PDB file of C-alpha atoms in Angstrom:
ATOM      1  CA  UNK A   1       0.000   0.000   0.000  1.00  0.00           C
ATOM      2  CA  UNK A   2       0.845   3.651  -0.170  1.00  0.00           C
ATOM      3  CA  UNK A   3       3.169   5.153   2.405  1.00  0.00           C
ATOM      4  CA  UNK A   4       2.333   8.081   4.628  1.00  0.00           C
ATOM      5  CA  UNK A   5       5.093   9.390   6.854  1.00  0.00           C
ATOM      6  CA  UNK A   6       4.700  11.466   9.986  1.00  0.00           C
ATOM      7  CA  UNK A   7       7.361  13.387  11.837  1.00  0.00           C
ATOM      8  CA  UNK A   8       8.176  13.593  14.667  1.00  0.00           C
ATOM      9  CA  UNK A   9       6.902  10.323  16.051  1.00  0.00           C
ATOM     10  CA  UNK A  10       7.271  11.546  19.612  1.00  0.00           C
ATOM     11  CA  UNK A  11       7.648  15.045  20.980  1.00  0.00           C
ATOM     12  CA  UNK A  12       7.785  16.442  24.480  1.00  0.00           C
ATOM     13  CA  UNK A  13       7.385  20.164  24.980  1.00  0.00           C
ATOM     14  CA  UNK A  14       6.818  22.727  27.690  1.00  0.00           C
ATOM     15  CA  UNK A  15       3.444  24.288  28.258  1.00  0.00           C
ATOM     16  CA  UNK A  16       2.984  27.419  26.157  1.00  0.00           C
ATOM     17  CA  UNK A  17       5.209  26.392  23.284  1.00  0.00           C
ATOM     18  CA  UNK A  18       4.098  25.476  19.782  1.00  0.00           C
ATOM     19  CA  UNK A  19       4.714  22.144  18.105  1.00  0.00           C
ATOM     20  CA  UNK A  20       4.602  21.343  14.404  1.00  0.00           C
ATOM     21  CA  UNK A  21       3.814  17.856  13.089  1.00  0.00           C
ATOM     22  CA  UNK A  22       4.439  16.970   9.463  1.00  0.00           C
ATOM     23  CA  UNK A  23       2.527  14.485   7.349  1.00  0.00           C
ATOM     24  CA  UNK A  24       3.932  13.425   3.992  1.00  0.00           C
ATOM     25  CA  UNK A  25       2.617  11.125   1.307  1.00  0.00           C
ATOM     26  CA  UNK A  26       5.811   9.496   0.057  1.00  0.00           C
ATOM     27  CA  UNK A  27       4.800   7.774  -3.158  1.00  0.00           C
ATOM     28  CA  UNK A  28       1.608   9.476  -4.215  1.00  0.00           C
ATOM     29  CA  UNK A  29      -0.023  12.881  -4.353  1.00  0.00           C
ATOM     30  CA  UNK A  30      -2.818  13.671  -1.947  1.00  0.00           C
ATOM     31  CA  UNK A  31      -5.148  16.580  -2.528  1.00  0.00           C
ATOM     32  CA  UNK A  32      -6.865  15.755   0.739  1.00  0.00           C
ATOM     33  CA  UNK A  33      -5.354  14.743   4.039  1.00  0.00           C
ATOM     34  CA  UNK A  34      -7.089  14.188   7.337  1.00  0.00           C
ATOM     35  CA  UNK A  35      -5.894  14.850  10.879  1.00  0.00           C
ATOM     36  CA  UNK A  36      -7.100  12.713  13.763  1.00  0.00           C
ATOM     37  CA  UNK A  37      -6.611  12.716  17.472  1.00  0.00           C
ATOM     38  CA  UNK A  38      -6.690   9.557  19.543  1.00  0.00           C
ATOM     39  CA  UNK A  39      -6.873   9.255  23.316  1.00  0.00           C
ATOM     40  CA  UNK A  40      -5.728   6.049  25.057  1.00  0.00           C
ATOM     41  CA  UNK A  41      -7.993   3.084  24.362  1.00  0.00           C
ATOM     42  CA  UNK A  42     -10.316   5.195  22.284  1.00  0.00           C
ATOM     43  CA  UNK A  43     -10.996   5.374  18.584  1.00  0.00           C
ATOM     44  CA  UNK A  44      -9.812   8.062  16.227  1.00  0.00           C
ATOM     45  CA  UNK A  45     -11.509  11.434  16.363  1.00  0.00           C
ATOM     46  CA  UNK A  46     -11.422  13.461  13.163  1.00  0.00           C
ATOM     47  CA  UNK A  47     -10.114  16.951  13.830  1.00  0.00           C
ATOM     48  CA  UNK A  48      -9.969  18.482  10.367  1.00  0.00           C
ATOM     49  CA  UNK A  49      -9.801  17.895   6.654  1.00  0.00           C
ATOM     50  CA  UNK A  50      -6.772  19.431   5.009  1.00  0.00           C
ATOM     51  CA  UNK A  51      -7.156  20.525   1.405  1.00  0.00           C
ATOM     52  CA  UNK A  52      -4.188  21.386  -0.775  1.00  0.00           C
ATOM     53  CA  UNK A  53      -4.130  25.075  -1.601  1.00  0.00           C
ATOM     54  CA  UNK A  54      -7.110  26.038   0.519  1.00  0.00           C
ATOM     55  CA  UNK A  55      -8.179  26.385   4.120  1.00  0.00           C
ATOM     56  CA  UNK A  56      -8.720  23.345   6.242  1.00  0.00           C
ATOM     57  CA  UNK A  57     -12.199  22.295   7.268  1.00  0.00           C
ATOM     58  CA  UNK A  58     -12.457  21.782  11.010  1.00  0.00           C
ATOM     59  CA  UNK A  59     -14.831  19.490  12.839  1.00  0.00           C
ATOM     60  CA  UNK A  60     -17.216  20.919  15.357  1.00  0.00           C
ATOM     61  CA  UNK A  61     -15.537  21.649  18.647  1.00  0.00           C
ATOM     62  CA  UNK A  62     -12.001  21.786  17.257  1.00  0.00           C
ATOM     63  CA  UNK A  63     -10.313  25.164  17.761  1.00  0.00           C
ATOM     64  CA  UNK A  64      -8.898  26.240  14.426  1.00  0.00           C
ATOM     65  CA  UNK A  65      -6.691  28.903  16.038  1.00  0.00           C
ATOM     66  CA  UNK A  66      -5.149  26.305  18.301  1.00  0.00           C
ATOM     67  CA  UNK A  67      -4.651  23.589  15.712  1.00  0.00           C
ATOM     68  CA  UNK A  68      -3.263  25.292  12.638  1.00  0.00           C
ATOM     69  CA  UNK A  69      -3.272  23.196   9.485  1.00  0.00           C
ATOM     70  CA  UNK A  70      -1.359  24.002   6.343  1.00  0.00           C
ATOM     71  CA  UNK A  71      -1.455  21.901   3.180  1.00  0.00           C
ATOM     72  CA  UNK A  72       1.211  23.612   1.132  1.00  0.00           C
ATOM     73  CA  UNK A  73       1.777  20.919  -1.467  1.00  0.00           C
ATOM     74  CA  UNK A  74       0.265  17.706  -2.766  1.00  0.00           C
ATOM     75  CA  UNK A  75       2.560  15.668  -0.548  1.00  0.00           C
ATOM     76  CA  UNK A  76       2.772  17.662   2.664  1.00  0.00           C
ATOM     77  CA  UNK A  77       0.341  18.776   5.330  1.00  0.00           C
ATOM     78  CA  UNK A  78       1.366  20.204   8.689  1.00  0.00           C
ATOM     79  CA  UNK A  79      -0.463  20.467  11.994  1.00  0.00           C
ATOM     80  CA  UNK A  80       0.788  23.086  14.451  1.00  0.00           C
ATOM     81  CA  UNK A  81      -0.429  22.898  18.014  1.00  0.00           C
ATOM     82  CA  UNK A  82      -0.089  26.474  19.234  1.00  0.00           C
ATOM     83  CA  UNK A  83       0.479  27.426  22.859  1.00  0.00           C
ATOM     84  CA  UNK A  84       0.261  23.803  23.866  1.00  0.00           C
ATOM     85  CA  UNK A  85      -1.135  22.815  27.255  1.00  0.00           C
ATOM     86  CA  UNK A  86      -1.088  19.481  29.082  1.00  0.00           C
ATOM     87  CA  UNK A  87      -4.636  18.712  27.911  1.00  0.00           C
ATOM     88  CA  UNK A  88      -3.338  18.787  24.330  1.00  0.00           C
ATOM     89  CA  UNK A  89      -1.216  15.740  25.089  1.00  0.00           C
ATOM     90  CA  UNK A  90      -2.450  13.034  22.759  1.00  0.00           C
ATOM     91  CA  UNK A  91      -1.678  10.817  19.798  1.00  0.00           C
ATOM     92  CA  UNK A  92      -2.107  12.720  16.530  1.00  0.00           C
ATOM     93  CA  UNK A  93      -2.482  10.763  13.310  1.00  0.00           C
ATOM     94  CA  UNK A  94      -2.757  11.918   9.731  1.00  0.00           C
ATOM     95  CA  UNK A  95      -4.116  10.083   6.731  1.00  0.00           C
ATOM     96  CA  UNK A  96      -4.181  10.637   3.011  1.00  0.00           C
ATOM     97  CA  UNK A  97      -6.382   9.348   0.220  1.00  0.00           C
ATOM     98  CA  UNK A  98      -4.684   7.803  -2.775  1.00  0.00           C
ATOM     99  CA  UNK A  99      -6.202   8.729  -6.119  1.00  0.00           C
ATOM    100  CA  UNK A 100      -9.905   8.397  -6.674  1.00  0.00           C
ATOM    101  CA  UNK A 101     -10.248   4.999  -5.037  1.00  0.00           C
ATOM    102  CA  UNK A 102     -10.748   6.600  -1.695  1.00  0.00           C
ATOM    103  CA  UNK A 103      -8.458   4.196   0.123  1.00  0.00           C
ATOM    104  CA  UNK A 104      -7.102   5.992   3.129  1.00  0.00           C
ATOM    105  CA  UNK A 105      -3.611   5.323   4.388  1.00  0.00           C
ATOM    106  CA  UNK A 106      -2.420   6.434   7.772  1.00  0.00           C
ATOM    107  CA  UNK A 107       0.834   7.735   9.111  1.00  0.00           C
ATOM    108  CA  UNK A 108       2.518   6.153  12.096  1.00  0.00           C
ATOM    109  CA  UNK A 109       1.201   8.834  14.406  1.00  0.00           C
ATOM    110  CA  UNK A 110       2.858  11.469  16.552  1.00  0.00           C
ATOM    111  CA  UNK A 111       2.702  11.291  20.311  1.00  0.00           C
ATOM    112  CA  UNK A 112       2.655  14.727  21.929  1.00  0.00           C
ATOM    113  CA  UNK A 113       3.368  15.153  25.613  1.00  0.00           C
ATOM    114  CA  UNK A 114       3.016  18.646  27.030  1.00  0.00           C
ATOM    115  CA  UNK A 115       4.629  19.165  30.410  1.00  0.00           C
TER     116      UNK A 115
ATOM    117  CA  UNK B   1     -26.439   6.569  18.523  1.00  0.00           C
ATOM    118  CA  UNK B   2     -23.036   6.359  16.871  1.00  0.00           C
ATOM    119  CA  UNK B   3     -23.022   5.923  13.120  1.00  0.00           C
ATOM    120  CA  UNK B   4     -20.704   2.927  13.371  1.00  0.00           C
ATOM    121  CA  UNK B   5     -20.941   0.619  16.373  1.00  0.00           C
ATOM    122  CA  UNK B   6     -18.336  -1.917  17.362  1.00  0.00           C
ATOM    123  CA  UNK B   7     -17.964  -4.130  20.416  1.00  0.00           C
ATOM    124  CA  UNK B   8     -14.865  -2.958  22.295  1.00  0.00           C
ATOM    125  CA  UNK B   9     -13.901  -6.437  23.481  1.00  0.00           C
ATOM    126  CA  UNK B  10     -11.423  -7.600  24.479  1.00  0.00           C
ATOM    127  CA  UNK B  11     -11.818 -10.715  22.385  1.00  0.00           C
ATOM    128  CA  UNK B  12      -9.512 -13.481  23.497  1.00  0.00           C
ATOM    129  CA  UNK B  13      -8.935 -16.561  21.328  1.00  0.00           C
ATOM    130  CA  UNK B  14      -6.392 -19.402  21.264  1.00  0.00           C
ATOM    131  CA  UNK B  15      -3.794 -19.460  18.531  1.00  0.00           C
ATOM    132  CA  UNK B  16      -5.126 -21.062  15.360  1.00  0.00           C
ATOM    133  CA  UNK B  17      -8.749 -20.167  16.029  1.00  0.00           C
ATOM    134  CA  UNK B  18     -10.908 -18.040  13.773  1.00  0.00           C
ATOM    135  CA  UNK B  19     -11.349 -14.462  14.928  1.00  0.00           C
ATOM    136  CA  UNK B  20     -14.761 -13.021  14.094  1.00  0.00           C
ATOM    137  CA  UNK B  21     -15.226  -9.276  14.262  1.00  0.00           C
ATOM    138  CA  UNK B  22     -18.222  -7.223  13.300  1.00  0.00           C
ATOM    139  CA  UNK B  23     -19.689  -3.762  13.139  1.00  0.00           C
ATOM    140  CA  UNK B  24     -23.090  -2.287  12.509  1.00  0.00           C
ATOM    141  CA  UNK B  25     -23.744   1.061  10.911  1.00  0.00           C
ATOM    142  CA  UNK B  26     -26.739   3.324  10.568  1.00  0.00           C
ATOM    143  CA  UNK B  27     -25.970   5.565   7.601  1.00  0.00           C
ATOM    144  CA  UNK B  28     -27.566   4.117   4.457  1.00  0.00           C
ATOM    145  CA  UNK B  29     -25.313   6.310   2.328  1.00  0.00           C
ATOM    146  CA  UNK B  30     -22.179   4.401   3.313  1.00  0.00           C
ATOM    147  CA  UNK B  31     -20.723   2.660   0.273  1.00  0.00           C
ATOM    148  CA  UNK B  32     -17.111   2.016   1.212  1.00  0.00           C
ATOM    149  CA  UNK B  33     -16.059  -0.143   4.102  1.00  0.00           C
ATOM    150  CA  UNK B  34     -12.641  -0.640   5.587  1.00  0.00           C
ATOM    151  CA  UNK B  35     -10.942  -2.621   8.289  1.00  0.00           C
ATOM    152  CA  UNK B  36      -7.830  -1.328   9.974  1.00  0.00           C
ATOM    153  CA  UNK B  37      -5.450  -2.989  12.396  1.00  0.00           C
ATOM    154  CA  UNK B  38      -3.770  -0.835  14.999  1.00  0.00           C
ATOM    155  CA  UNK B  39      -0.952  -1.959  17.244  1.00  0.00           C
ATOM    156  CA  UNK B  40      -0.344  -0.089  20.453  1.00  0.00           C
ATOM    157  CA  UNK B  41       1.219   3.340  19.909  1.00  0.00           C
ATOM    158  CA  UNK B  42       1.116   2.966  16.117  1.00  0.00           C
ATOM    159  CA  UNK B  43      -1.023   4.404  13.352  1.00  0.00           C
ATOM    160  CA  UNK B  44      -3.816   2.258  11.831  1.00  0.00           C
ATOM    161  CA  UNK B  45      -2.836  -0.091   9.029  1.00  0.00           C
ATOM    162  CA  UNK B  46      -5.333  -0.736   6.228  1.00  0.00           C
ATOM    163  CA  UNK B  47      -6.245  -4.429   6.075  1.00  0.00           C
ATOM    164  CA  UNK B  48      -9.288  -4.681   3.855  1.00  0.00           C
ATOM    165  CA  UNK B  49     -11.195  -2.295   1.641  1.00  0.00           C
ATOM    166  CA  UNK B  50     -14.540  -3.178   0.102  1.00  0.00           C
ATOM    167  CA  UNK B  51     -17.164  -1.405  -1.921  1.00  0.00           C
ATOM    168  CA  UNK B  52     -20.860  -2.116  -1.437  1.00  0.00           C
ATOM    169  CA  UNK B  53     -22.083  -5.582  -0.459  1.00  0.00           C
ATOM    170  CA  UNK B  54     -20.207  -8.810  -0.861  1.00  0.00           C
ATOM    171  CA  UNK B  55     -17.170 -10.721   0.284  1.00  0.00           C
ATOM    172  CA  UNK B  56     -13.504 -10.046  -0.184  1.00  0.00           C
ATOM    173  CA  UNK B  57     -10.689 -12.371   0.710  1.00  0.00           C
ATOM    174  CA  UNK B  58      -7.012 -11.602   1.166  1.00  0.00           C
ATOM    175  CA  UNK B  59      -4.855 -14.347   2.612  1.00  0.00           C
ATOM    176  CA  UNK B  60      -6.121 -15.186   6.077  1.00  0.00           C
ATOM    177  CA  UNK B  61      -8.523 -12.253   6.092  1.00  0.00           C
ATOM    178  CA  UNK B  62     -12.096 -12.212   4.793  1.00  0.00           C
ATOM    179  CA  UNK B  63     -14.292  -9.137   4.856  1.00  0.00           C
ATOM    180  CA  UNK B  64     -18.054  -9.305   4.405  1.00  0.00           C
ATOM    181  CA  UNK B  65     -20.522  -6.500   3.881  1.00  0.00           C
ATOM    182  CA  UNK B  66     -24.293  -6.933   4.091  1.00  0.00           C
ATOM    183  CA  UNK B  67     -25.842  -3.614   3.236  1.00  0.00           C
ATOM    184  CA  UNK B  68     -29.375  -4.909   3.713  1.00  0.00           C
ATOM    185  CA  UNK B  69     -28.723  -5.416   7.403  1.00  0.00           C
ATOM    186  CA  UNK B  70     -26.011  -2.741   7.667  1.00  0.00           C
ATOM    187  CA  UNK B  71     -23.576  -5.288   9.007  1.00  0.00           C
ATOM    188  CA  UNK B  72     -19.873  -5.633   8.253  1.00  0.00           C
ATOM    189  CA  UNK B  73     -17.591  -8.444   9.342  1.00  0.00           C
ATOM    190  CA  UNK B  74     -13.949  -9.405   9.361  1.00  0.00           C
ATOM    191  CA  UNK B  75     -12.761 -12.973   9.798  1.00  0.00           C
ATOM    192  CA  UNK B  76      -9.182 -13.917  10.558  1.00  0.00           C
ATOM    193  CA  UNK B  77      -8.346 -17.561   9.932  1.00  0.00           C
ATOM    194  CA  UNK B  78      -5.515 -19.442  11.618  1.00  0.00           C
ATOM    195  CA  UNK B  79      -4.989 -16.592  14.051  1.00  0.00           C
ATOM    196  CA  UNK B  80      -1.479 -15.869  15.285  1.00  0.00           C
ATOM    197  CA  UNK B  81      -0.239 -14.052  18.395  1.00  0.00           C
ATOM    198  CA  UNK B  82       0.962 -11.318  16.026  1.00  0.00           C
ATOM    199  CA  UNK B  83      -2.690 -10.679  15.160  1.00  0.00           C
ATOM    200  CA  UNK B  84      -3.173  -9.332  18.690  1.00  0.00           C
ATOM    201  CA  UNK B  85      -4.147  -5.720  18.116  1.00  0.00           C
ATOM    202  CA  UNK B  86      -7.115  -3.389  17.991  1.00  0.00           C
ATOM    203  CA  UNK B  87      -9.250  -3.720  14.875  1.00  0.00           C
ATOM    204  CA  UNK B  88     -11.187  -0.737  13.633  1.00  0.00           C
ATOM    205  CA  UNK B  89     -14.000  -0.776  11.110  1.00  0.00           C
ATOM    206  CA  UNK B  90     -14.718   2.362   9.141  1.00  0.00           C
ATOM    207  CA  UNK B  91     -17.128   3.540   6.471  1.00  0.00           C
ATOM    208  CA  UNK B  92     -17.893   6.511   4.267  1.00  0.00           C
ATOM    209  CA  UNK B  93     -20.322   7.428   1.511  1.00  0.00           C
ATOM    210  CA  UNK B  94     -18.269   8.331  -1.513  1.00  0.00           C
ATOM    211  CA  UNK B  95     -14.811   8.428  -3.012  1.00  0.00           C
ATOM    212  CA  UNK B  96     -11.677  10.398  -2.182  1.00  0.00           C
ATOM    213  CA  UNK B  97     -12.168  13.380   0.073  1.00  0.00           C
ATOM    214  CA  UNK B  98     -14.970  11.885   2.103  1.00  0.00           C
ATOM    215  CA  UNK B  99     -14.683  11.719   5.845  1.00  0.00           C
ATOM    216  CA  UNK B 100     -14.230   8.307   7.347  1.00  0.00           C
ATOM    217  CA  UNK B 101     -16.458   7.302  10.256  1.00  0.00           C
ATOM    218  CA  UNK B 102     -14.776   4.855  12.615  1.00  0.00           C
ATOM    219  CA  UNK B 103     -16.133   2.293  14.988  1.00  0.00           C
ATOM    220  CA  UNK B 104     -14.706   2.316  18.483  1.00  0.00           C
ATOM    221  CA  UNK B 105     -12.373  -0.593  17.793  1.00  0.00           C
ATOM    222  CA  UNK B 106     -12.251  -4.148  19.108  1.00  0.00           C
ATOM    223  CA  UNK B 107      -9.220  -5.305  21.025  1.00  0.00           C
ATOM    224  CA  UNK B 108      -8.169  -8.818  20.049  1.00  0.00           C
ATOM    225  CA  UNK B 109      -5.809 -11.046  22.003  1.00  0.00           C
ATOM    226  CA  UNK B 110      -4.548 -14.263  20.437  1.00  0.00           C
ATOM    227  CA  UNK B 111      -3.029 -16.499  23.073  1.00  0.00           C
ATOM    228  CA  UNK B 112      -0.219 -18.894  22.123  1.00  0.00           C
TER     229      UNK B 112
END
């Protein structure tokens, strides 16, 4: 299957700082990428849909000023957690759709710990 | 009511047994159905991808979709300890760009 890479896989930061997570589709172009958040032993919660060249679409209840999404190219989307707080600690996962088939492939996830 | 329901488990089976997983969904517009496997602290890995009703087989894995009863299943034959993971079903209406709706995941434990 297609490969989606996320970086960093694990990040620890101090409260109040900002953290950027990258999501890359390595062997295909993705006009749409999705960002999820997952708490321990829970399923994935969609945060936003990232569209190349346009603004992201956020799910209800997700603060767009806190979780900045940029989809600058067909292979890269970034999620920036601004002014992070301990409650933002979570597992963040991106996914990308390959072509028109709609198959979604996921990155390995990024674990954020805010101290 | 969640759009996709899945028993959280855990489901414990002996090695070599058949693992039977299932989900129900409520949205009649769902056309695409997926099963993902997720190991602890890892991103989900796509296992099976089916469109509309029917069966699909890939190695030890068989996915079934019954749209009339809004029921989707995944069977794992000859289960191995390495199959121990959380299995997530997911569905969405259309093609690329549609949002995926996930079930809560079923934790599976295959005992040697």
